[in-house]
Amino acid sequence: MCGIFFSLSASQHVYPTEKTVAWLQNRGPDNYQTHQVQLNCPADPQGVGELATTTVYLTFISTVLGLRGDHVTSQPLVDADSRSVLCWNGEAWKVRGETVEGNDTELVFRRLIEASKLRNGDNESEVDQATKTIVRLTNIINNITGPFSFVFYDGFHGRIFFGRDCLGRRSLLHSRDEIGTLKICSTCDGTPSVPFEEVETDGIYTIDLSRLSLQTHPTDSSTLSYQVEVIPWSSEANPTSSLKNPIPPMNQALPSSQPPALRISSPCVERLEYELRRSLDTRIRNVPRLGVGSNTKIAVLFSGGLDCTILARLAHDILPLDQPIDLLNVSFENPRVAAALKAKSEKDNTHMGSIYESCPDRITGRAGYGELQRVCPDRLWRFVAVDVPYAEFVSHREEVIQLMKPHNTEMDLSIACALYFASRGQGTIHTTHDHTAAYTTTARVLLSGLGADELFAGYGRHGVSFTRNGFQGLINEIDLDVGRLGKRNLGRDDRVISNWGREARFPYLDEEFVSWTTQTPVWERCGFGTAEIVDTEINELDQLTESLDPEKKSLRLLALKLGMVQTAREKKRAIQFGSRTAKMESGKSKGTQLI
């Protein structure tokens, strides 16, 4: 995990605000470094085709959270010969299908430099060489498997490249002010007059610094103009003009008859387990332990729900037994709920109990924790109860609002607050049956179950779509969800989670896992419209299978296969309701209401 800041200006080197520097250092506490490039570029002063020379200032800043290899690699990376620069925030799990061992940033940079080098033996024009270089560079990016955002300056050809992976798993924002100064940053560095926007996930963006124009105004001020071009992701890539999207189109097949019942023995359940184990293994094996103290490297953002509990259970099979796994479970003091519970206890003359322990996600979290202890008794599981008093929520509210920008609704705030406090990892654990102690996780890698609902039809609207329009309606709804993953909330989530110097990893959003899932017929992923088990003798396991909800049924069956009966039955619950961050201040506010 890293923090990125880049600026392009025609007046001077432009730096982030003091607050942005603090956020960048929070994201990457292991290293902070600045690099400057000053260029004399051809420019059209009046925009009429008469070229002159102007000076432009490129400013690169990176912070680093070391999670790959046996050492921390300082960024930005700089090539002395070409003056090329890379700011990289991501995890290249594979490049060209080969697993990356050691530091991925150094490997990606070497590949980009090699791709951008001038080929002196080619008797071609500069334009032709630049075009071929772009093809080679995009081909490198196209063959990276893993979450990323980056800024790369190709010093050979004077081009800036920047972008995010097609699923948008890492944050990157941009803004351009009234005089043309461009800023690209992992967090917002803007003002109300110059707002930041998310860098879209529709492709990789590029700026040709040889095609600048600088317009001088009567006030002696100048405006820098340039064209930002996009090399788009496409389902069918043209090697000269687009990138091949690693996520293939959704399988649109419809069953010719009623699909068979889903069971633990169904081939799709076995394949699901294989693909999920592979994705998870990539994300949690060989995480370095920096410093001394606890050997806890992995924690789970843990509600006790189906998706996260499966990840915890599979992580147990992968990690050595001497590594504890922390389960981060967040619960809020919601004043509205507290008042209602108090009134009810007074009316019934009963003890109110703990406001935190009565939270829905705390109840399911402790149940899931208990099931993991029962199924995997030789693992040290730490259930970290993250209790957030209302006063603490209020004191951090403005910080969360600034971090989640440009997202700005009440629903954004309620979800972001839950992730913000959960990923802080500060709470209490049980040391003995009756005693608790303050505890903060040392894990730098946090597992999240995000993506499972979109891929396996876990939302209520999926059932509604099937009821109204059958399998075609269900396919269309899932296709819509998967198609907008990169446009929705992953950037927001990355900004609030990474502020604690931790990195969220999403096994359900692995490119290969998503590709397999979207190519699997929809009736093998969920139980809508499938037949009932009608064997002459139905055993106890079959009875459990028949009692499971159709939403995400293949995942529920996997939970059963892994010995977690209670987890297999858990209902879907949105994080803002499970942790009680929804409507903290007004019961009448709507999720879409702007802050």
mmCIF file with all atom_site columns, C-alpha atoms in Angstrom, residues 127-297:
data_model
loop_
_atom_site.group_PDB
_atom_site.id
_atom_site.type_symbol
_atom_site.label_atom_id
_atom_site.label_alt_id
_atom_site.label_comp_id
_atom_site.label_asym_id
_atom_site.label_entity_id
_atom_site.label_seq_id
_atom_site.pdbx_PDB_ins_code
_atom_site.Cartn_x
_atom_site.Cartn_y
_atom_site.Cartn_z
_atom_site.occupancy
_atom_site.B_iso_or_equiv
_atom_site.pdbx_formal_charge
_atom_site.auth_seq_id
_atom_site.auth_comp_id
_atom_site.auth_asym_id
_atom_site.auth_atom_id
_atom_site.pdbx_PDB_model_num
ATOM 1   C CA . VAL A 1 127 ? 5.743   9.481   -33.980 1.00 0.00 ? 127 VAL A CA 1
ATOM 2   C CA . ASP A 1 128 ? 5.852   5.828   -35.040 1.00 0.00 ? 128 ASP A CA 1
ATOM 3   C CA . GLN A 1 129 ? 8.276   4.966   -32.246 1.00 0.00 ? 129 GLN A CA 1
ATOM 4   C CA . ALA A 1 130 ? 6.091   6.746   -29.693 1.00 0.00 ? 130 ALA A CA 1
ATOM 5   C CA . THR A 1 131 ? 3.014   4.873   -30.940 1.00 0.00 ? 131 THR A CA 1
ATOM 6   C CA . LYS A 1 132 ? 4.760   1.511   -30.633 1.00 0.00 ? 132 LYS A CA 1
ATOM 7   C CA . THR A 1 133 ? 6.012   2.468   -27.184 1.00 0.00 ? 133 THR A CA 1
ATOM 8   C CA . ILE A 1 134 ? 2.466   3.180   -26.025 1.00 0.00 ? 134 ILE A CA 1
ATOM 9   C CA . VAL A 1 135 ? 1.433   -0.263  -27.267 1.00 0.00 ? 135 VAL A CA 1
ATOM 10  C CA . ARG A 1 136 ? 4.293   -1.905  -25.351 1.00 0.00 ? 136 ARG A CA 1
ATOM 11  C CA . LEU A 1 137 ? 3.576   0.072   -22.184 1.00 0.00 ? 137 LEU A CA 1
ATOM 12  C CA . THR A 1 138 ? -0.136  -0.664  -22.200 1.00 0.00 ? 138 THR A CA 1
ATOM 13  C CA . ASN A 1 139 ? 0.662   -4.296  -22.886 1.00 0.00 ? 139 ASN A CA 1
ATOM 14  C CA . ILE A 1 140 ? 2.690   -4.391  -19.647 1.00 0.00 ? 140 ILE A CA 1
ATOM 15  C CA . ILE A 1 141 ? -0.156  -2.821  -17.671 1.00 0.00 ? 141 ILE A CA 1
ATOM 16  C CA . ASN A 1 142 ? -2.659  -5.095  -19.389 1.00 0.00 ? 142 ASN A CA 1
ATOM 17  C CA . ASN A 1 143 ? -0.774  -8.131  -18.118 1.00 0.00 ? 143 ASN A CA 1
ATOM 18  C CA . ILE A 1 144 ? -0.653  -7.119  -14.445 1.00 0.00 ? 144 ILE A CA 1
ATOM 19  C CA . THR A 1 145 ? -2.951  -9.159  -12.216 1.00 0.00 ? 145 THR A CA 1
ATOM 20  C CA . GLY A 1 146 ? -3.820  -7.382  -8.993  1.00 0.00 ? 146 GLY A CA 1
ATOM 21  C CA . PRO A 1 147 ? -5.133  -4.094  -7.581  1.00 0.00 ? 147 PRO A CA 1
ATOM 22  C CA . PHE A 1 148 ? -3.243  -0.957  -8.528  1.00 0.00 ? 148 PHE A CA 1
ATOM 23  C CA . SER A 1 149 ? -3.168  2.751   -9.187  1.00 0.00 ? 149 SER A CA 1
ATOM 24  C CA . PHE A 1 150 ? -0.119  4.524   -10.564 1.00 0.00 ? 150 PHE A CA 1
ATOM 25  C CA . VAL A 1 151 ? 1.506   7.553   -12.174 1.00 0.00 ? 151 VAL A CA 1
ATOM 26  C CA . PHE A 1 152 ? 4.331   6.886   -14.649 1.00 0.00 ? 152 PHE A CA 1
ATOM 27  C CA . TYR A 1 153 ? 6.413   9.481   -16.470 1.00 0.00 ? 153 TYR A CA 1
ATOM 28  C CA . ASP A 1 154 ? 7.998   8.094   -19.644 1.00 0.00 ? 154 ASP A CA 1
ATOM 29  C CA . GLY A 1 155 ? 11.154  10.196  -19.866 1.00 0.00 ? 155 GLY A CA 1
ATOM 30  C CA . PHE A 1 156 ? 12.105  8.767   -23.255 1.00 0.00 ? 156 PHE A CA 1
ATOM 31  C CA . HIS A 1 157 ? 9.028   10.185  -24.974 1.00 0.00 ? 157 HIS A CA 1
ATOM 32  C CA . GLY A 1 158 ? 7.792   12.890  -22.595 1.00 0.00 ? 158 GLY A CA 1
ATOM 33  C CA . ARG A 1 159 ? 4.470   11.275  -21.682 1.00 0.00 ? 159 ARG A CA 1
ATOM 34  C CA . ILE A 1 160 ? 2.547   10.936  -18.452 1.00 0.00 ? 160 ILE A CA 1
ATOM 35  C CA . PHE A 1 161 ? 0.507   7.764   -17.851 1.00 0.00 ? 161 PHE A CA 1
ATOM 36  C CA . PHE A 1 162 ? -1.877  7.295   -14.916 1.00 0.00 ? 162 PHE A CA 1
ATOM 37  C CA . GLY A 1 163 ? -4.833  5.125   -13.966 1.00 0.00 ? 163 GLY A CA 1
ATOM 38  C CA . ARG A 1 164 ? -6.382  2.407   -11.824 1.00 0.00 ? 164 ARG A CA 1
ATOM 39  C CA . ASP A 1 165 ? -7.116  -1.256  -12.369 1.00 0.00 ? 165 ASP A CA 1
ATOM 40  C CA . CYS A 1 166 ? -10.417 -1.981  -14.097 1.00 0.00 ? 166 CYS A CA 1
ATOM 41  C CA . LEU A 1 167 ? -12.136 -2.862  -10.779 1.00 0.00 ? 167 LEU A CA 1
ATOM 42  C CA . GLY A 1 168 ? -10.949 0.324   -9.057  1.00 0.00 ? 168 GLY A CA 1
ATOM 43  C CA . ARG A 1 169 ? -9.569  -1.417  -5.983  1.00 0.00 ? 169 ARG A CA 1
ATOM 44  C CA . ARG A 1 170 ? -7.082  1.363   -5.227  1.00 0.00 ? 170 ARG A CA 1
ATOM 45  C CA . SER A 1 171 ? -7.917  5.034   -4.814  1.00 0.00 ? 171 SER A CA 1
ATOM 46  C CA . LEU A 1 172 ? -6.754  7.692   -7.297  1.00 0.00 ? 172 LEU A CA 1
ATOM 47  C CA . LEU A 1 173 ? -8.231  11.188  -7.603  1.00 0.00 ? 173 LEU A CA 1
ATOM 48  C CA . HIS A 1 174 ? -7.518  14.120  -9.904  1.00 0.00 ? 174 HIS A CA 1
ATOM 49  C CA . SER A 1 175 ? -8.237  17.824  -10.312 1.00 0.00 ? 175 SER A CA 1
ATOM 50  C CA . ARG A 1 176 ? -7.316  20.650  -12.676 1.00 0.00 ? 176 ARG A CA 1
ATOM 51  C CA . ASP A 1 177 ? -7.501  24.285  -11.580 1.00 0.00 ? 177 ASP A CA 1
ATOM 52  C CA . GLU A 1 178 ? -8.254  27.430  -13.567 1.00 0.00 ? 178 GLU A CA 1
ATOM 53  C CA . ILE A 1 179 ? -4.639  27.851  -14.769 1.00 0.00 ? 179 ILE A CA 1
ATOM 54  C CA . GLY A 1 180 ? -4.306  24.228  -15.836 1.00 0.00 ? 180 GLY A CA 1
ATOM 55  C CA . THR A 1 181 ? -2.347  22.841  -12.881 1.00 0.00 ? 181 THR A CA 1
ATOM 56  C CA . LEU A 1 182 ? -3.035  19.117  -12.667 1.00 0.00 ? 182 LEU A CA 1
ATOM 57  C CA . LYS A 1 183 ? -2.991  17.187  -9.392  1.00 0.00 ? 183 LYS A CA 1
ATOM 58  C CA . ILE A 1 184 ? -3.305  13.419  -9.061  1.00 0.00 ? 184 ILE A CA 1
ATOM 59  C CA . CYS A 1 185 ? -3.480  12.025  -5.546  1.00 0.00 ? 185 CYS A CA 1
ATOM 60  C CA . SER A 1 186 ? -4.542  9.014   -3.474  1.00 0.00 ? 186 SER A CA 1
ATOM 61  C CA . THR A 1 187 ? -6.642  11.354  -1.307  1.00 0.00 ? 187 THR A CA 1
ATOM 62  C CA . CYS A 1 188 ? -8.389  14.671  -1.876  1.00 0.00 ? 188 CYS A CA 1
ATOM 63  C CA . ASP A 1 189 ? -6.084  17.674  -1.941  1.00 0.00 ? 189 ASP A CA 1
ATOM 64  C CA . GLY A 1 190 ? -8.689  20.049  -3.252  1.00 0.00 ? 190 GLY A CA 1
ATOM 65  C CA . THR A 1 191 ? -10.629 23.064  -2.117  1.00 0.00 ? 191 THR A CA 1
ATOM 66  C CA . PRO A 1 192 ? -14.332 23.751  -2.679  1.00 0.00 ? 192 PRO A CA 1
ATOM 67  C CA . SER A 1 193 ? -13.376 25.805  -5.738  1.00 0.00 ? 193 SER A CA 1
ATOM 68  C CA . VAL A 1 194 ? -11.155 23.035  -7.169  1.00 0.00 ? 194 VAL A CA 1
ATOM 69  C CA . PRO A 1 195 ? -12.864 19.747  -6.283  1.00 0.00 ? 195 PRO A CA 1
ATOM 70  C CA . PHE A 1 196 ? -11.255 16.369  -6.823  1.00 0.00 ? 196 PHE A CA 1
ATOM 71  C CA . GLU A 1 197 ? -12.896 13.559  -8.788  1.00 0.00 ? 197 GLU A CA 1
ATOM 72  C CA . GLU A 1 198 ? -12.213 9.841   -8.934  1.00 0.00 ? 198 GLU A CA 1
ATOM 73  C CA . VAL A 1 199 ? -10.017 8.752   -11.828 1.00 0.00 ? 199 VAL A CA 1
ATOM 74  C CA . GLU A 1 200 ? -12.397 6.625   -13.875 1.00 0.00 ? 200 GLU A CA 1
ATOM 75  C CA . THR A 1 201 ? -11.712 2.916   -14.291 1.00 0.00 ? 201 THR A CA 1
ATOM 76  C CA . ASP A 1 202 ? -12.528 2.930   -18.000 1.00 0.00 ? 202 ASP A CA 1
ATOM 77  C CA . GLY A 1 203 ? -8.891  2.831   -19.102 1.00 0.00 ? 203 GLY A CA 1
ATOM 78  C CA . ILE A 1 204 ? -5.378  4.202   -18.703 1.00 0.00 ? 204 ILE A CA 1
ATOM 79  C CA . TYR A 1 205 ? -4.927  7.948   -19.184 1.00 0.00 ? 205 TYR A CA 1
ATOM 80  C CA . THR A 1 206 ? -2.035  9.649   -20.933 1.00 0.00 ? 206 THR A CA 1
ATOM 81  C CA . ILE A 1 207 ? -0.769  13.206  -21.529 1.00 0.00 ? 207 ILE A CA 1
ATOM 82  C CA . ASP A 1 208 ? 1.679   14.002  -24.323 1.00 0.00 ? 208 ASP A CA 1
ATOM 83  C CA . LEU A 1 209 ? 3.937   16.781  -23.003 1.00 0.00 ? 209 LEU A CA 1
ATOM 84  C CA . SER A 1 210 ? 5.051   17.616  -26.544 1.00 0.00 ? 210 SER A CA 1
ATOM 85  C CA . ARG A 1 211 ? 1.540   18.887  -27.319 1.00 0.00 ? 211 ARG A CA 1
ATOM 86  C CA . LEU A 1 212 ? 1.149   21.556  -24.661 1.00 0.00 ? 212 LEU A CA 1
ATOM 87  C CA . SER A 1 213 ? -0.228  25.020  -25.204 1.00 0.00 ? 213 SER A CA 1
ATOM 88  C CA . LEU A 1 214 ? 0.320   27.998  -22.923 1.00 0.00 ? 214 LEU A CA 1
ATOM 89  C CA . GLN A 1 215 ? -2.058  30.909  -23.278 1.00 0.00 ? 215 GLN A CA 1
ATOM 90  C CA . THR A 1 216 ? -0.954  34.254  -21.814 1.00 0.00 ? 216 THR A CA 1
ATOM 91  C CA . HIS A 1 217 ? -3.648  36.586  -20.516 1.00 0.00 ? 217 HIS A CA 1
ATOM 92  C CA . PRO A 1 218 ? -3.604  40.421  -20.296 1.00 0.00 ? 218 PRO A CA 1
ATOM 93  C CA . THR A 1 219 ? -3.057  40.074  -16.533 1.00 0.00 ? 219 THR A CA 1
ATOM 94  C CA . ASP A 1 220 ? 0.287   38.368  -17.300 1.00 0.00 ? 220 ASP A CA 1
ATOM 95  C CA . SER A 1 221 ? -1.065  35.084  -15.984 1.00 0.00 ? 221 SER A CA 1
ATOM 96  C CA . SER A 1 222 ? -0.899  31.974  -18.156 1.00 0.00 ? 222 SER A CA 1
ATOM 97  C CA . THR A 1 223 ? -3.094  28.922  -18.595 1.00 0.00 ? 223 THR A CA 1
ATOM 98  C CA . LEU A 1 224 ? -1.516  25.569  -19.351 1.00 0.00 ? 224 LEU A CA 1
ATOM 99  C CA . SER A 1 225 ? -3.596  23.456  -21.730 1.00 0.00 ? 225 SER A CA 1
ATOM 100 C CA . TYR A 1 226 ? -3.105  19.823  -22.643 1.00 0.00 ? 226 TYR A CA 1
ATOM 101 C CA . GLN A 1 227 ? -5.144  16.896  -23.842 1.00 0.00 ? 227 GLN A CA 1
ATOM 102 C CA . VAL A 1 228 ? -5.822  13.932  -21.585 1.00 0.00 ? 228 VAL A CA 1
ATOM 103 C CA . GLU A 1 229 ? -6.379  10.854  -23.737 1.00 0.00 ? 229 GLU A CA 1
ATOM 104 C CA . VAL A 1 230 ? -7.700  7.495   -22.582 1.00 0.00 ? 230 VAL A CA 1
ATOM 105 C CA . ILE A 1 231 ? -6.633  4.051   -23.708 1.00 0.00 ? 231 ILE A CA 1
ATOM 106 C CA . PRO A 1 232 ? -9.842  2.174   -22.892 1.00 0.00 ? 232 PRO A CA 1
ATOM 107 C CA . TRP A 1 233 ? -10.468 -1.238  -21.414 1.00 0.00 ? 233 TRP A CA 1
ATOM 108 C CA . SER A 1 234 ? -12.361 -3.303  -23.949 1.00 0.00 ? 234 SER A CA 1
ATOM 109 C CA . SER A 1 235 ? -13.764 -6.817  -24.070 1.00 0.00 ? 235 SER A CA 1
ATOM 110 C CA . GLU A 1 236 ? -12.054 -7.233  -27.451 1.00 0.00 ? 236 GLU A CA 1
ATOM 111 C CA . ALA A 1 237 ? -8.784  -5.303  -27.338 1.00 0.00 ? 237 ALA A CA 1
ATOM 112 C CA . ASN A 1 238 ? -7.225  -3.759  -30.417 1.00 0.00 ? 238 ASN A CA 1
ATOM 113 C CA . PRO A 1 239 ? -3.479  -4.042  -29.782 1.00 0.00 ? 239 PRO A CA 1
ATOM 114 C CA . THR A 1 240 ? -2.921  -0.485  -31.046 1.00 0.00 ? 240 THR A CA 1
ATOM 115 C CA . SER A 1 241 ? -5.771  1.365   -29.370 1.00 0.00 ? 241 SER A CA 1
ATOM 116 C CA . SER A 1 242 ? -7.180  -0.413  -26.311 1.00 0.00 ? 242 SER A CA 1
ATOM 117 C CA . LEU A 1 243 ? -6.553  -2.685  -23.338 1.00 0.00 ? 243 LEU A CA 1
ATOM 118 C CA . LYS A 1 244 ? -8.032  -6.147  -23.012 1.00 0.00 ? 244 LYS A CA 1
ATOM 119 C CA . ASN A 1 245 ? -10.363 -6.146  -20.030 1.00 0.00 ? 245 ASN A CA 1
ATOM 120 C CA . PRO A 1 246 ? -9.383  -9.068  -17.764 1.00 0.00 ? 246 PRO A CA 1
ATOM 121 C CA . ILE A 1 247 ? -13.044 -9.569  -16.815 1.00 0.00 ? 247 ILE A CA 1
ATOM 122 C CA . PRO A 1 248 ? -14.915 -11.277 -19.677 1.00 0.00 ? 248 PRO A CA 1
ATOM 123 C CA . PRO A 1 249 ? -18.552 -10.519 -20.475 1.00 0.00 ? 249 PRO A CA 1
ATOM 124 C CA . MET A 1 250 ? -21.187 -12.159 -18.283 1.00 0.00 ? 250 MET A CA 1
ATOM 125 C CA . ASN A 1 251 ? -22.378 -15.643 -19.221 1.00 0.00 ? 251 ASN A CA 1
ATOM 126 C CA . GLN A 1 252 ? -25.851 -14.939 -20.612 1.00 0.00 ? 252 GLN A CA 1
ATOM 127 C CA . ALA A 1 253 ? -26.904 -18.593 -20.962 1.00 0.00 ? 253 ALA A CA 1
ATOM 128 C CA . LEU A 1 254 ? -30.431 -19.518 -19.906 1.00 0.00 ? 254 LEU A CA 1
ATOM 129 C CA . PRO A 1 255 ? -31.353 -23.034 -18.719 1.00 0.00 ? 255 PRO A CA 1
ATOM 130 C CA . SER A 1 256 ? -33.382 -25.113 -21.181 1.00 0.00 ? 256 SER A CA 1
ATOM 131 C CA . SER A 1 257 ? -35.198 -26.762 -18.279 1.00 0.00 ? 257 SER A CA 1
ATOM 132 C CA . GLN A 1 258 ? -35.309 -26.427 -14.517 1.00 0.00 ? 258 GLN A CA 1
ATOM 133 C CA . PRO A 1 259 ? -31.702 -26.613 -13.235 1.00 0.00 ? 259 PRO A CA 1
ATOM 134 C CA . PRO A 1 260 ? -30.835 -29.447 -10.848 1.00 0.00 ? 260 PRO A CA 1
ATOM 135 C CA . ALA A 1 261 ? -30.646 -28.914 -7.110  1.00 0.00 ? 261 ALA A CA 1
ATOM 136 C CA . LEU A 1 262 ? -27.430 -27.439 -5.751  1.00 0.00 ? 262 LEU A CA 1
ATOM 137 C CA . ARG A 1 263 ? -25.709 -29.723 -3.238  1.00 0.00 ? 263 ARG A CA 1
ATOM 138 C CA . ILE A 1 264 ? -22.384 -29.895 -1.441  1.00 0.00 ? 264 ILE A CA 1
ATOM 139 C CA . SER A 1 265 ? -21.349 -32.516 -3.989  1.00 0.00 ? 265 SER A CA 1
ATOM 140 C CA . SER A 1 266 ? -22.142 -30.247 -6.965  1.00 0.00 ? 266 SER A CA 1
ATOM 141 C CA . PRO A 1 267 ? -19.038 -29.679 -9.148  1.00 0.00 ? 267 PRO A CA 1
ATOM 142 C CA . CYS A 1 268 ? -19.498 -25.906 -8.951  1.00 0.00 ? 268 CYS A CA 1
ATOM 143 C CA . VAL A 1 269 ? -19.081 -25.968 -5.152  1.00 0.00 ? 269 VAL A CA 1
ATOM 144 C CA . GLU A 1 270 ? -15.813 -27.877 -5.462  1.00 0.00 ? 270 GLU A CA 1
ATOM 145 C CA . ARG A 1 271 ? -14.566 -25.444 -8.127  1.00 0.00 ? 271 ARG A CA 1
ATOM 146 C CA . LEU A 1 272 ? -15.671 -22.471 -6.016  1.00 0.00 ? 272 LEU A CA 1
ATOM 147 C CA . GLU A 1 273 ? -13.607 -23.732 -3.091  1.00 0.00 ? 273 GLU A CA 1
ATOM 148 C CA . TYR A 1 274 ? -10.567 -24.251 -5.328  1.00 0.00 ? 274 TYR A CA 1
ATOM 149 C CA . GLU A 1 275 ? -10.752 -20.794 -6.910  1.00 0.00 ? 275 GLU A CA 1
ATOM 150 C CA . LEU A 1 276 ? -11.354 -19.018 -3.590  1.00 0.00 ? 276 LEU A CA 1
ATOM 151 C CA . ARG A 1 277 ? -8.504  -20.858 -1.879  1.00 0.00 ? 277 ARG A CA 1
ATOM 152 C CA . ARG A 1 278 ? -6.170  -19.887 -4.736  1.00 0.00 ? 278 ARG A CA 1
ATOM 153 C CA . SER A 1 279 ? -7.186  -16.233 -4.536  1.00 0.00 ? 279 SER A CA 1
ATOM 154 C CA . LEU A 1 280 ? -6.861  -16.134 -0.745  1.00 0.00 ? 280 LEU A CA 1
ATOM 155 C CA . ASP A 1 281 ? -3.527  -17.951 -0.718  1.00 0.00 ? 281 ASP A CA 1
ATOM 156 C CA . THR A 1 282 ? -2.089  -15.281 -3.041  1.00 0.00 ? 282 THR A CA 1
ATOM 157 C CA . ARG A 1 283 ? -3.159  -12.536 -0.645  1.00 0.00 ? 283 ARG A CA 1
ATOM 158 C CA . ILE A 1 284 ? -2.069  -13.897 2.733   1.00 0.00 ? 284 ILE A CA 1
ATOM 159 C CA . ARG A 1 285 ? 0.929   -16.133 2.203   1.00 0.00 ? 285 ARG A CA 1
ATOM 160 C CA . ASN A 1 286 ? 4.374   -14.614 2.791   1.00 0.00 ? 286 ASN A CA 1
ATOM 161 C CA . VAL A 1 287 ? 3.165   -11.348 4.319   1.00 0.00 ? 287 VAL A CA 1
ATOM 162 C CA . PRO A 1 288 ? 6.300   -9.912  5.964   1.00 0.00 ? 288 PRO A CA 1
ATOM 163 C CA . ARG A 1 289 ? 6.443   -9.164  9.667   1.00 0.00 ? 289 ARG A CA 1
ATOM 164 C CA . LEU A 1 290 ? 8.191   -5.872  10.260  1.00 0.00 ? 290 LEU A CA 1
ATOM 165 C CA . GLY A 1 291 ? 9.461   -4.997  13.729  1.00 0.00 ? 291 GLY A CA 1
ATOM 166 C CA . VAL A 1 292 ? 9.033   -6.936  16.940  1.00 0.00 ? 292 VAL A CA 1
ATOM 167 C CA . GLY A 1 293 ? 6.054   -7.900  19.039  1.00 0.00 ? 293 GLY A CA 1
ATOM 168 C CA . SER A 1 294 ? 2.932   -9.753  17.975  1.00 0.00 ? 294 SER A CA 1
ATOM 169 C CA . ASN A 1 295 ? 3.207   -12.109 15.039  1.00 0.00 ? 295 ASN A CA 1
ATOM 170 C CA . THR A 1 296 ? -0.322  -11.331 13.891  1.00 0.00 ? 296 THR A CA 1
ATOM 171 C CA . LYS A 1 297 ? -0.110  -10.457 10.191  1.00 0.00 ? 297 LYS A CA 1
#
